[in-house]
Coordinates of C-alpha atoms in Angstrom, one line a residue:
M1 CA 0.0 0.0 0.0
S2 CA 1.2 3.5 -0.6
G3 CA 0.1 6.9 0.6
G4 CA -3.3 6.7 2.2
G5 CA -3.2 2.9 2.0
E6 CA -0.3 2.8 4.5
D7 CA -2.3 5.1 6.8
D8 CA -5.3 2.9 6.4
L9 CA -3.3 -0.2 7.4
S10 CA -1.7 1.6 10.4
A11 CA -5.2 2.6 11.6
F12 CA -6.5 -0.9 11.0
V13 CA -3.6 -2.5 13.0
A14 CA -4.0 0.0 15.8
L15 CA -7.6 -1.0 16.2
H16 CA -7.4 -4.8 15.4
G17 CA -3.7 -5.8 15.8
A18 CA -4.2 -7.2 19.4
A19 CA -7.2 -9.3 18.3
L20 CA -5.4 -10.6 15.2
R21 CA -2.3 -11.6 17.2
A22 CA -4.4 -13.3 19.8
S23 CA -6.2 -15.3 17.1
G24 CA -3.0 -16.2 15.4
V25 CA -3.8 -14.5 12.1
P26 CA -0.3 -14.2 10.4
A27 CA 0.7 -10.5 9.8
L28 CA 1.4 -11.5 6.1
Y29 CA -2.4 -11.3 5.5
W30 CA -3.3 -8.1 7.4
E31 CA -2.9 -5.7 4.5
S32 CA -5.2 -7.8 2.3
L33 CA -7.6 -8.4 5.2
C34 CA -7.8 -4.6 5.8
R35 CA -8.6 -4.1 2.1
K36 CA -11.3 -6.8 1.9
L37 CA -13.0 -5.6 5.1
R38 CA -13.0 -2.0 3.9
G39 CA -14.4 -3.0 0.5
E40 CA -16.6 -5.8 1.9
V41 CA -14.9 -8.2 -0.5
F42 CA -16.3 -11.8 -0.2
D43 CA -14.2 -13.6 -2.8
A44 CA -14.1 -17.1 -1.3
G45 CA -16.4 -18.2 -4.2
D46 CA -13.5 -17.6 -6.6
Y47 CA -11.3 -20.2 -4.8
F48 CA -13.7 -22.7 -3.2
G49 CA -16.8 -24.8 -3.9
I50 CA -19.2 -26.7 -1.7
M51 CA -19.5 -30.4 -2.7
Q52 CA -22.3 -32.8 -1.6
V53 CA -21.0 -36.2 -0.7
E54 CA -23.1 -39.2 -1.3
E55 CA -23.2 -41.5 1.7
V56 CA -21.9 -45.0 0.7
D57 CA -24.3 -47.8 1.4
E58 CA -22.4 -50.2 3.6
E59 CA -24.0 -53.3 2.0
E60 CA -22.8 -52.3 -1.5
E61 CA -19.4 -53.5 -2.7
G62 CA -17.3 -50.4 -2.9
D63 CA -14.0 -48.8 -2.3
E64 CA -13.4 -49.7 1.3
E65 CA -10.9 -46.9 1.7
M66 CA -13.4 -44.3 0.6
E67 CA -16.0 -45.7 3.1
E68 CA -13.5 -45.5 5.9
E69 CA -12.6 -41.9 4.9
L70 CA -16.2 -40.9 4.9
K71 CA -16.8 -42.5 8.3
K72 CA -13.9 -40.4 9.7
K73 CA -15.5 -37.1 8.6
P74 CA -18.6 -36.5 10.6
N75 CA -20.9 -33.8 9.2
P76 CA -21.9 -31.2 11.7
G77 CA -25.6 -32.0 11.6
N78 CA -27.7 -34.5 9.7
E79 CA -27.6 -36.0 6.2
P80 CA -26.8 -35.1 3.5
C81 CA -23.0 -34.6 3.9
F82 CA -21.2 -31.6 2.5
K83 CA -17.6 -30.6 2.2
V84 CA -15.7 -27.6 0.9
I85 CA -12.9 -28.0 -1.7
V86 CA -10.4 -25.8 -3.5
T87 CA -11.8 -25.2 -7.0
N88 CA -9.3 -22.5 -8.2
E89 CA -7.3 -24.1 -11.1
N90 CA -4.1 -22.7 -9.6
G91 CA -4.8 -24.1 -6.2
L92 CA -3.9 -21.8 -3.2
Q93 CA -0.5 -20.8 -1.8
A94 CA -0.2 -20.0 1.9
S95 CA 2.7 -17.6 1.1
N96 CA 0.4 -15.4 -1.1
P97 CA -0.7 -12.3 1.0
N98 CA -4.1 -12.4 -0.6
S99 CA -4.9 -16.0 0.6
V100 CA -7.1 -14.7 3.4
F101 CA -10.9 -14.8 3.2
L102 CA -14.0 -13.3 4.9
I103 CA -16.9 -15.5 6.0
D104 CA -20.2 -13.8 6.7
H105 CA -22.4 -14.8 9.7
A106 CA -25.9 -16.1 8.9
W107 CA -27.2 -15.6 12.5
T108 CA -25.8 -13.8 15.5
Y109 CA -27.6 -13.9 18.8
R110 CA -27.5 -14.5 22.5
V111 CA -28.8 -17.9 23.7
E112 CA -31.7 -16.5 25.7
H113 CA -33.1 -14.8 22.5
A114 CA -32.7 -17.7 20.1
R115 CA -36.2 -19.1 20.3
Q116 CA -37.9 -15.7 19.9
Q117 CA -35.7 -14.9 16.9
L118 CA -36.5 -18.2 15.2
L119 CA -40.2 -17.5 15.7
H120 CA -40.2 -13.8 14.6
V121 CA -37.3 -13.0 12.3
P122 CA -38.6 -13.5 8.7
G123 CA -36.8 -16.2 6.9
L124 CA -34.4 -17.1 9.7
L125 CA -36.0 -20.5 10.6
H126 CA -36.1 -21.4 6.9
R127 CA -32.4 -20.6 6.4
M128 CA -31.3 -22.4 9.6
T129 CA -33.3 -25.6 8.8
S130 CA -31.9 -25.6 5.3
L131 CA -28.3 -25.0 6.5
M132 CA -28.7 -27.8 9.1
S133 CA -30.5 -30.2 6.7
I134 CA -33.7 -30.3 8.8
D135 CA -37.0 -30.9 7.1
F136 CA -39.1 -27.8 7.1
H137 CA -41.7 -27.2 4.4
G138 CA -44.1 -24.7 5.9
E139 CA -44.0 -21.0 5.8
I140 CA -45.1 -20.5 9.5
P141 CA -42.5 -21.4 12.2
D142 CA -43.6 -24.6 14.0
E143 CA -42.4 -25.7 17.5
G144 CA -41.0 -29.0 16.2
S145 CA -38.7 -27.3 13.7
I146 CA -37.6 -24.7 16.2
E147 CA -36.8 -27.4 18.8
Q148 CA -34.7 -29.2 16.2
V149 CA -32.7 -26.1 15.3
L150 CA -32.2 -25.3 19.0
Q151 CA -30.7 -28.8 19.5
E152 CA -28.7 -29.0 16.3
M153 CA -27.3 -25.4 16.5
W154 CA -24.7 -26.5 19.0
K155 CA -22.9 -28.4 16.2
Y156 CA -22.7 -25.1 14.2
N157 CA -22.3 -22.4 16.9
Q158 CA -19.2 -20.3 17.3
T159 CA -18.7 -17.6 20.0
Y160 CA -17.0 -14.4 20.9
Q161 CA -17.3 -11.9 23.7
L162 CA -16.9 -8.1 23.8
S163 CA -14.1 -7.1 26.1
Q164 CA -15.7 -3.7 27.0
G165 CA -19.1 -2.5 28.1
T166 CA -21.6 -3.3 30.8
A167 CA -22.0 -6.8 32.4
E168 CA -24.9 -7.4 30.0
E169 CA -22.9 -6.3 27.0
K170 CA -20.1 -8.7 27.9
V171 CA -22.4 -11.7 27.9
P172 CA -21.0 -14.1 25.1
V173 CA -22.4 -13.7 21.6
W174 CA -23.0 -16.9 19.6
Y175 CA -23.1 -17.0 15.8
I176 CA -23.5 -19.4 12.9
M177 CA -21.3 -18.9 9.9
D178 CA -23.0 -18.7 6.4
E179 CA -23.6 -21.8 4.3
F180 CA -20.0 -21.8 3.1
G181 CA -18.4 -21.5 6.5
S182 CA -20.8 -24.0 8.1
R183 CA -19.9 -26.7 5.5
I184 CA -16.2 -26.6 6.4
Q185 CA -15.6 -30.0 8.1
H186 CA -13.4 -31.0 11.1
S187 CA -9.9 -32.6 10.8
D188 CA -7.2 -33.3 13.3
Q189 CA -4.8 -32.2 10.6
P190 CA -6.6 -29.1 9.3
S191 CA -5.8 -27.3 6.1
F192 CA -7.2 -24.0 7.3
A193 CA -7.7 -21.9 10.4
T194 CA -10.6 -19.6 11.3
A195 CA -11.1 -16.9 13.9
P196 CA -13.8 -14.4 14.5
L197 CA -12.9 -10.7 14.1
F198 CA -15.1 -7.8 15.3
Y199 CA -14.6 -5.1 12.7
M200 CA -14.8 -1.8 14.6
P201 CA -15.7 0.6 11.8
Q202 CA -18.8 -1.3 10.8
Q203 CA -19.4 -2.8 14.3
I204 CA -19.8 -6.2 12.6
A205 CA -18.2 -9.6 13.3
Y206 CA -16.8 -11.7 10.5
T207 CA -14.9 -15.0 10.5
V208 CA -11.4 -14.8 9.0
L209 CA -10.2 -17.9 7.0
W210 CA -6.6 -18.5 6.1
P211 CA -4.6 -21.6 4.9
L212 CA -2.1 -23.5 7.0
R213 CA -0.3 -25.0 4.0
D214 CA -0.4 -24.9 0.2
L215 CA -3.4 -26.6 -1.4
E216 CA -4.0 -28.0 -4.9
T217 CA -7.3 -28.0 -6.9
G218 CA -9.6 -30.6 -5.3
D219 CA -8.0 -30.5 -1.8
E220 CA -10.5 -30.3 1.0
V221 CA -10.8 -27.2 3.2
T222 CA -10.9 -28.4 6.9
R223 CA -10.5 -26.8 10.3
D224 CA -9.9 -28.2 13.8
Y225 CA -13.1 -28.0 15.8
A226 CA -11.0 -28.5 19.0
Y227 CA -8.4 -26.0 18.0
G228 CA -5.8 -25.4 20.8
E229 CA -6.6 -28.6 22.7
T230 CA -3.6 -30.9 22.9
D231 CA -4.7 -33.4 25.6
R232 CA -6.1 -36.5 23.9
L233 CA -8.9 -37.1 26.4
I234 CA -10.0 -33.4 26.4
R235 CA -10.0 -33.4 22.6
K236 CA -12.2 -36.4 22.6
C237 CA -14.6 -34.7 25.0
V238 CA -14.6 -31.4 23.1
L239 CA -15.4 -33.2 19.8
L240 CA -18.3 -35.2 21.3
P241 CA -21.0 -33.1 19.6
W242 CA -19.6 -34.2 16.2
V243 CA -18.0 -37.6 17.1
P244 CA -20.3 -39.2 19.7
S245 CA -18.4 -41.6 22.0
E246 CA -18.6 -42.7 25.6
V247 CA -16.2 -41.7 28.4
L248 CA -17.8 -44.0 31.0
D249 CA -14.4 -45.4 31.9
V250 CA -13.4 -42.0 33.4
N251 CA -13.8 -41.8 37.1
C252 CA -16.4 -39.1 37.8
F253 CA -15.0 -38.3 41.3
T254 CA -13.8 -34.8 41.6
P255 CA -11.4 -34.5 44.6
E256 CA -10.4 -31.0 45.9
P257 CA -7.8 -29.5 43.6
S258 CA -4.1 -29.3 44.6
D259 CA -2.5 -26.5 46.6
E260 CA -1.0 -25.1 43.4
Y261 CA -4.5 -24.5 42.0
Y262 CA -5.2 -22.0 44.9
Q263 CA -1.7 -20.5 44.5
A264 CA -2.4 -19.8 40.8
I265 CA -5.7 -18.1 41.7
L266 CA -4.0 -15.8 44.2
A267 CA -1.4 -14.9 41.6
E268 CA -4.0 -14.3 38.9
N269 CA -6.0 -12.0 41.3
K270 CA -2.8 -10.1 42.0
E271 CA -3.8 -10.1 45.7
K272 CA -0.9 -9.5 48.2
L273 CA -1.5 -11.3 51.5
P274 CA -1.1 -9.3 54.7
V275 CA 1.6 -9.9 57.3
A276 CA 0.4 -11.1 60.7
I277 CA -0.9 -8.3 63.0
N278 CA -2.2 -8.1 66.5
P279 CA -5.9 -7.5 66.9
P280 CA -6.4 -3.7 66.9
V281 CA -7.7 -2.3 70.2
Y282 CA -9.8 0.9 70.2
D283 CA -11.2 3.2 72.9
K284 CA -14.7 2.0 73.9
D285 CA -16.3 5.2 72.9
K286 CA -14.2 5.9 69.8
V287 CA -15.9 7.5 66.8
F288 CA -14.7 5.8 63.6
K289 CA -14.0 7.7 60.4
V290 CA -15.5 5.8 57.4
F291 CA -14.2 6.1 53.8
T292 CA -16.7 4.6 51.3
D293 CA -17.8 4.8 47.7
I294 CA -21.0 2.9 48.3
Q295 CA -24.0 5.2 48.0
Q296 CA -26.3 2.9 50.1
V297 CA -23.8 3.3 53.0
L298 CA -23.5 7.0 52.6
R299 CA -27.3 7.5 52.6
N300 CA -28.2 5.0 55.4
L301 CA -25.4 4.8 58.0
T302 CA -26.5 7.2 60.8
H303 CA -25.0 5.5 63.9
P304 CA -23.4 8.2 66.1
R305 CA -20.1 6.3 66.4
F306 CA -19.4 6.5 62.6
V307 CA -18.7 9.6 60.6
F308 CA -17.8 9.9 56.9
T309 CA -14.5 11.2 55.6
D310 CA -13.4 12.0 52.0
N311 CA -9.8 11.5 53.0
E312 CA -8.8 7.8 52.6
K313 CA -5.6 8.4 54.5
E314 CA -7.3 9.5 57.7
A315 CA -10.0 6.7 57.6
D316 CA -10.3 4.1 60.4
I317 CA -12.6 2.0 58.2
L318 CA -12.3 1.4 54.4
Y319 CA -15.7 0.2 53.1
N320 CA -15.0 -0.3 49.4
F321 CA -17.2 -1.3 46.5
S322 CA -14.4 -2.8 44.5
H323 CA -12.0 -5.6 45.5
F324 CA -9.0 -4.5 47.7
K325 CA -5.7 -6.1 46.5
D326 CA -2.7 -4.9 48.5
Y327 CA -3.3 -6.2 52.0
R328 CA 0.4 -6.5 52.6
K329 CA 1.0 -2.7 52.3
L330 CA -2.0 -1.9 54.5
S331 CA -1.0 -4.5 57.1
E332 CA 2.5 -3.1 57.3
E333 CA 1.7 0.6 57.2
R334 CA -1.8 0.9 58.8
P335 CA -2.6 -2.4 60.6
E336 CA -5.3 -0.7 62.7
V337 CA -7.4 0.3 59.7
M338 CA -10.4 -2.0 59.3
L339 CA -11.9 -2.9 56.0
N340 CA -15.0 -4.7 54.6
Q341 CA -13.4 -7.6 52.9
F342 CA -11.1 -10.6 53.6
P343 CA -8.1 -11.7 51.6
C344 CA -8.9 -14.8 49.5
E345 CA -12.7 -14.4 50.0
N346 CA -13.0 -15.2 46.3
L347 CA -12.9 -18.8 47.5
L348 CA -16.5 -18.2 48.5
T349 CA -17.7 -15.7 45.8
V350 CA -16.3 -17.4 42.7
K351 CA -18.5 -20.4 41.9
A352 CA -15.7 -22.7 40.8
C353 CA -13.8 -22.1 44.1
L354 CA -17.0 -22.5 46.1
A355 CA -17.4 -26.0 44.7
S356 CA -13.8 -26.9 45.3
I357 CA -13.6 -25.8 49.0
S358 CA -17.0 -27.4 49.7
R359 CA -15.6 -30.8 48.9
R360 CA -13.8 -30.5 52.3
A361 CA -17.3 -31.0 53.9
G362 CA -18.7 -33.7 51.6
G363 CA -15.9 -35.5 49.8
P364 CA -15.6 -35.7 46.0
D365 CA -19.4 -35.6 45.6
G366 CA -19.6 -32.4 47.6
P367 CA -21.8 -31.7 50.6
R368 CA -25.6 -32.3 50.6
W369 CA -26.2 -28.5 50.8
L370 CA -24.5 -27.8 47.4
P371 CA -25.8 -29.1 44.1
R372 CA -23.3 -31.5 42.4
T373 CA -20.9 -29.1 40.6
F374 CA -18.2 -29.5 38.0
N375 CA -15.7 -27.0 36.7
L376 CA -16.0 -27.2 32.9
Q377 CA -12.4 -25.9 32.4
T378 CA -10.7 -28.6 34.6
E379 CA -13.3 -31.4 35.1
L380 CA -14.9 -31.8 31.7
P381 CA -14.2 -35.6 31.3
Q382 CA -15.5 -36.3 34.8
F383 CA -18.7 -34.3 34.1
I384 CA -19.3 -36.2 30.8
S385 CA -18.8 -39.5 32.5
Y386 CA -21.2 -38.6 35.3
F387 CA -23.8 -37.3 32.7
Q388 CA -23.5 -40.5 30.6
Q389 CA -23.8 -42.7 33.7
R390 CA -26.9 -40.9 34.9
D391 CA -28.3 -41.2 31.3
R392 CA -27.8 -44.9 31.4
R393 CA -29.5 -45.2 34.7
G394 CA -32.5 -43.1 33.4
E395 CA -31.9 -40.4 36.1
D396 CA -32.8 -36.8 35.6
N397 CA -30.1 -35.0 33.6
H398 CA -31.1 -31.3 33.7
W399 CA -28.1 -29.0 34.4
I400 CA -27.5 -25.3 34.8
C401 CA -24.4 -23.7 33.3
K402 CA -23.1 -20.6 35.2
P403 CA -20.2 -18.3 34.6
W404 CA -17.7 -18.4 37.4
N405 CA -18.2 -14.8 38.5
L406 CA -21.3 -13.1 37.1
A407 CA -24.3 -12.4 39.2
R408 CA -28.0 -11.7 38.4
S409 CA -28.4 -14.9 36.4
L410 CA -26.4 -13.4 33.5
D411 CA -25.2 -15.9 30.9
T412 CA -26.8 -18.7 32.9
H413 CA -28.5 -21.5 31.0
I414 CA -30.6 -24.6 31.9
T415 CA -30.3 -27.6 29.6
N416 CA -30.5 -31.4 29.3
S417 CA -28.3 -31.4 26.2
L418 CA -24.7 -32.6 26.6
N419 CA -23.7 -30.9 23.4
N420 CA -25.0 -27.6 24.6
I421 CA -23.0 -27.9 27.9
I422 CA -19.7 -28.9 26.1
R423 CA -19.9 -26.0 23.7
H424 CA -20.7 -23.5 26.5
R425 CA -17.2 -24.2 27.8
E426 CA -15.8 -22.2 24.8
S427 CA -17.5 -18.9 25.7
S428 CA -16.3 -18.1 29.2
P429 CA -15.1 -20.0 32.3
K430 CA -18.1 -21.9 33.6
V431 CA -19.3 -24.4 36.1
V432 CA -22.1 -26.8 35.5
C433 CA -24.4 -27.6 38.5
K434 CA -27.1 -30.2 38.8
Y435 CA -30.4 -28.3 38.2
I436 CA -32.7 -28.8 41.1
E437 CA -35.5 -30.8 39.5
N438 CA -37.5 -31.3 42.7
P439 CA -37.5 -27.8 44.4
V440 CA -39.8 -27.0 47.3
L441 CA -42.4 -24.7 45.6
F442 CA -44.5 -21.8 47.0
H443 CA -48.1 -21.4 46.1
R444 CA -48.8 -18.0 44.5
E445 CA -52.6 -17.4 44.3
D446 CA -52.1 -15.5 41.0
V447 CA -49.9 -18.1 39.3
G448 CA -49.8 -21.5 41.1
M449 CA -46.8 -23.4 42.4
V450 CA -43.6 -21.5 41.7
K451 CA -39.9 -21.7 42.4
F452 CA -38.5 -19.3 45.0
D453 CA -35.1 -18.6 46.4
I454 CA -34.0 -17.0 49.7
R455 CA -31.3 -14.5 50.2
Y456 CA -29.6 -14.3 53.7
V457 CA -27.2 -11.6 54.6
V458 CA -24.3 -13.2 56.4
L459 CA -21.9 -11.2 58.6
L460 CA -18.3 -12.5 59.0
R461 CA -16.7 -10.7 62.0
S462 CA -13.5 -12.8 62.2
I463 CA -11.9 -16.0 61.0
K464 CA -9.9 -17.0 64.1
P465 CA -12.0 -17.4 66.1
L466 CA -14.7 -17.9 63.5
K467 CA -17.5 -15.4 64.3
L468 CA -20.5 -15.6 62.0
Y469 CA -24.0 -14.1 62.1
I470 CA -27.0 -14.0 60.0
Y471 CA -29.2 -10.9 59.7
D472 CA -32.6 -11.8 61.1
V473 CA -34.5 -10.4 58.0
F474 CA -34.2 -12.5 54.9
W475 CA -35.4 -11.7 51.3
L476 CA -37.5 -13.8 49.0
R477 CA -37.6 -13.9 45.2
F478 CA -40.2 -15.8 43.2
S479 CA -40.6 -17.0 39.7
N480 CA -43.6 -15.6 37.8
R481 CA -44.8 -18.8 36.1
A482 CA -45.8 -22.2 37.6
F483 CA -42.8 -24.6 37.7
S484 CA -42.4 -27.6 35.4
L485 CA -39.3 -29.3 33.9
D486 CA -39.9 -27.9 30.4
D487 CA -39.6 -24.7 28.5
L488 CA -36.0 -24.4 29.8
D489 CA -35.5 -21.1 28.2
D490 CA -38.5 -19.5 29.8
Y491 CA -36.8 -17.1 32.2
E492 CA -39.9 -16.3 34.3
K493 CA -40.6 -20.0 34.9
H494 CA -37.0 -21.1 35.9
F495 CA -35.4 -18.0 37.3
T496 CA -36.3 -15.8 40.3
V497 CA -34.2 -12.6 39.7
M498 CA -36.8 -10.2 38.4
N499 CA -35.6 -6.9 39.8
Y500 CA -33.2 -6.2 36.9
A501 CA -35.4 -7.3 34.0
A502 CA -37.4 -4.6 32.2
G503 CA -41.2 -5.0 32.0
V504 CA -41.2 -8.0 34.3
T505 CA -43.4 -8.3 37.4
L506 CA -41.5 -8.4 40.7
K507 CA -43.5 -10.3 43.4
Q508 CA -42.7 -8.9 46.9
V509 CA -43.4 -10.9 50.0
H510 CA -41.7 -9.9 53.2
C511 CA -40.2 -12.6 55.5
E512 CA -42.7 -11.9 58.3
E513 CA -45.6 -12.5 55.9
F514 CA -43.8 -15.4 54.2
I515 CA -43.3 -17.6 57.3
P516 CA -47.0 -18.1 58.2
L517 CA -47.9 -18.6 54.5
F518 CA -45.1 -21.2 54.2
E519 CA -46.1 -23.0 57.4
K520 CA -49.7 -23.1 56.2
Q521 CA -48.6 -24.7 52.9
Y522 CA -46.2 -27.1 54.7
P523 CA -47.5 -27.6 58.2
E524 CA -45.1 -30.5 58.9
Y525 CA -42.1 -28.3 58.3
P526 CA -41.9 -25.5 60.9
W527 CA -39.8 -22.6 59.6
A528 CA -37.7 -22.6 62.7
T529 CA -36.5 -26.1 61.8
V530 CA -35.9 -25.2 58.2
Q531 CA -33.9 -22.1 59.2
A532 CA -31.8 -24.1 61.7
N533 CA -30.8 -26.4 58.8
I534 CA -30.0 -23.4 56.7
C535 CA -27.8 -22.0 59.4
K536 CA -26.1 -25.4 59.8
A537 CA -25.2 -25.3 56.1
F538 CA -23.8 -21.8 56.4
A539 CA -21.7 -22.7 59.4
E540 CA -20.3 -25.7 57.6
L541 CA -19.5 -23.7 54.5
F542 CA -17.6 -21.0 56.5
Q543 CA -15.8 -23.6 58.6
V544 CA -14.4 -25.4 55.5
A545 CA -13.7 -22.0 53.8
S546 CA -11.5 -21.0 56.8
A547 CA -10.1 -24.5 57.6
K548 CA -6.8 -24.1 55.7
P549 CA -4.3 -21.2 55.7
A550 CA -4.4 -18.6 52.9
P551 CA -4.5 -18.9 49.9
L552 CA -6.1 -22.4 50.5
G553 CA -8.7 -20.7 52.8
I554 CA -9.9 -17.3 53.7
C555 CA -7.1 -15.3 55.3
D556 CA -7.2 -14.8 59.0
Y557 CA -6.6 -11.0 58.8
Q558 CA -7.5 -9.4 62.1
S559 CA -8.7 -6.1 60.6
S560 CA -11.0 -7.7 58.1
R561 CA -14.8 -7.8 58.3
A562 CA -17.4 -8.6 55.6
I563 CA -21.0 -9.1 54.7
Y564 CA -22.1 -11.6 52.0
A565 CA -25.4 -12.4 50.5
V566 CA -26.0 -16.2 50.3
D567 CA -28.6 -17.2 47.9
L568 CA -30.2 -20.6 48.4
M569 CA -33.2 -22.8 47.5
L570 CA -34.8 -25.7 49.2
K571 CA -35.2 -29.1 47.5
W572 CA -37.0 -32.3 48.5
D573 CA -34.6 -35.0 49.7
T574 CA -34.6 -38.1 51.8
S575 CA -32.7 -38.2 55.1
R576 CA -30.5 -41.1 56.1
D577 CA -33.4 -42.6 58.1
G578 CA -35.8 -42.4 55.1
K579 CA -37.8 -39.3 56.0
R580 CA -38.7 -36.7 53.4
I581 CA -36.8 -33.5 54.2
M582 CA -36.3 -30.0 52.9
Q583 CA -32.6 -29.8 52.1
P584 CA -31.1 -26.3 51.7
Q585 CA -29.1 -25.8 48.5
V586 CA -26.5 -23.0 48.4
L587 CA -26.6 -21.4 45.0
E588 CA -24.0 -18.7 45.3
V589 CA -22.3 -16.3 47.7
N590 CA -22.2 -12.6 46.7
F591 CA -19.6 -10.0 47.7
N592 CA -20.9 -6.5 48.4
P593 CA -24.5 -7.4 47.6
D594 CA -27.1 -4.9 46.5
C595 CA -28.7 -3.8 49.8
D596 CA -31.4 -1.5 48.3
R597 CA -34.4 -3.6 49.5
A598 CA -32.7 -4.0 52.9
C599 CA -32.3 -0.3 53.4
K600 CA -35.8 0.5 52.0
Y601 CA -37.7 -1.7 54.4
H602 CA -35.3 -1.8 57.3
P603 CA -33.7 1.7 57.7
T604 CA -31.4 0.5 60.5
F605 CA -29.8 -2.1 58.3
F606 CA -26.3 -0.5 57.9
N607 CA -26.3 0.7 61.5
D608 CA -26.9 -2.9 62.5
V609 CA -24.2 -4.2 60.2
F610 CA -21.6 -1.6 61.3
S611 CA -22.3 -2.1 64.9
T612 CA -22.0 -5.9 64.6
L613 CA -18.8 -5.9 62.5
F614 CA -16.9 -2.9 63.7
L615 CA -18.1 -2.3 67.3
D616 CA -18.6 -5.9 68.3
E617 CA -22.0 -4.9 69.6
T618 CA -24.9 -7.1 68.6
D619 CA -27.7 -6.1 71.1
N620 CA -30.8 -4.9 69.2
C621 CA -29.0 -5.3 65.9
H622 CA -31.3 -7.9 64.4
V623 CA -28.6 -10.5 64.1
T624 CA -28.2 -14.1 65.3
S625 CA -24.9 -15.8 66.0
I626 CA -24.5 -19.1 64.1
V627 CA -20.9 -19.9 64.9

């Protein structure tokens, strides 16, 4: 390029260079790629063609080698089988800077919107059924065809994620390449590589295709569907959607990870552990200066022994919204300063870590108060083995996929499709938990029997000795539709977080109203007994979370205090002596929870919290000690 062209390339590289490097697109192709993107040049048709492959009838006498070759190349989807070949009479040279191609995307969506888009976007269902070789002859979308597309799409889906924006905007995006891109088959020795590229000037994503070696006319275009995976067992697991196989021989036990796992998490979080300090001692009538950036605290903390300061350096208490990192410096320079978080508390608040430390209470299967959980990054073979074993035994196989560290049910999906779960591993780090198929339900007069969950605020005063309280007021959240194990993408049936969704009813029932209603519906289960079991689960959880020294457990830092919101459900279970019981199920532990409802209905909430945590005074503070 000369003149303006060089400037164009520089601007292109400034915007996209990091993404291209991360995806492994050789710099040799960048100039041509820039030109093709600017001019929207889709010239793959000049070099490639789609070929339909006839399935060989096994009973016919034929070329055995050809049969074997066809068996090795699973089509992503149903019959008929397609493949992409080089049709250009000169073949294709990897050293040619123009040997880079754009693939358009036929459908881009977020999973929770897929059904509605198939129903309402004109022509979309028709195009998808055609691309996936699903029979669909009507003009009006029908449920059967939509269900088939929703099942089959996991063999075609690709994903990317925006690195900037709100939590909602960072939820992974899924896309299906056009007919050309979707016909490119898998090979363990691929001839091409692909990568998504979000083209900033147009705000559109394309897939970039480039050769890994020289190809002659008639050579097949293939890519590695398990690109980047080198471990043979993991590759086998990742390729299961296209190459079905059983991994029943893998032991599905998931023991607690090694110490190195926790060391790596500490390093990744860039958290510096504190030095040991003596417990700070304060005058009994001291007025504490509080530095905080949390509006709910600024508006609602009115206790006379706390005053606010804008100067962080003169504060006695740091009550931060974001995660504190350098405990070492604070412990060395200002050990008497208290703060609202503990070093290594992510062992509770990150779902993968919560599952790991909980195994200290219940062994490899985890404790009874936590749904069976697998880390999809590190325990994929064990999960697949467990899923397939349950399938063989005819047991319920509904699961819920959750990101490690997003709240509010973002990017959370319920499914009984193994392919779906395996592919979700590609989008962002996730755990998969057994979905509670037999929850304790609550009768809503306007709706019927619905799911509900309960949020308790837990106050952690210290680790050694372990001092743990619950706030006496708890909060309830309800689904808006009667529960049944179907319509798994119906948010208002399967989820309870309604206070962030636009145009959705939020059912409010205060705990003092809820208890008599609950006891009327379940007279054999007094709430006091249910809550005692909940507190027992919380106590066990915090005991195992603090049982080992940091970074294997929450750090015993004498100036730390914290509140967490623990979300839980109740499920029907059988006790060891055969009785039907309500078993608490911890869903997640939240750092710095939204306390808007707490402050609205209980104006003394932050006075109670600060008095319990920082003054060690619990009288008339609406808290109950559980450890």
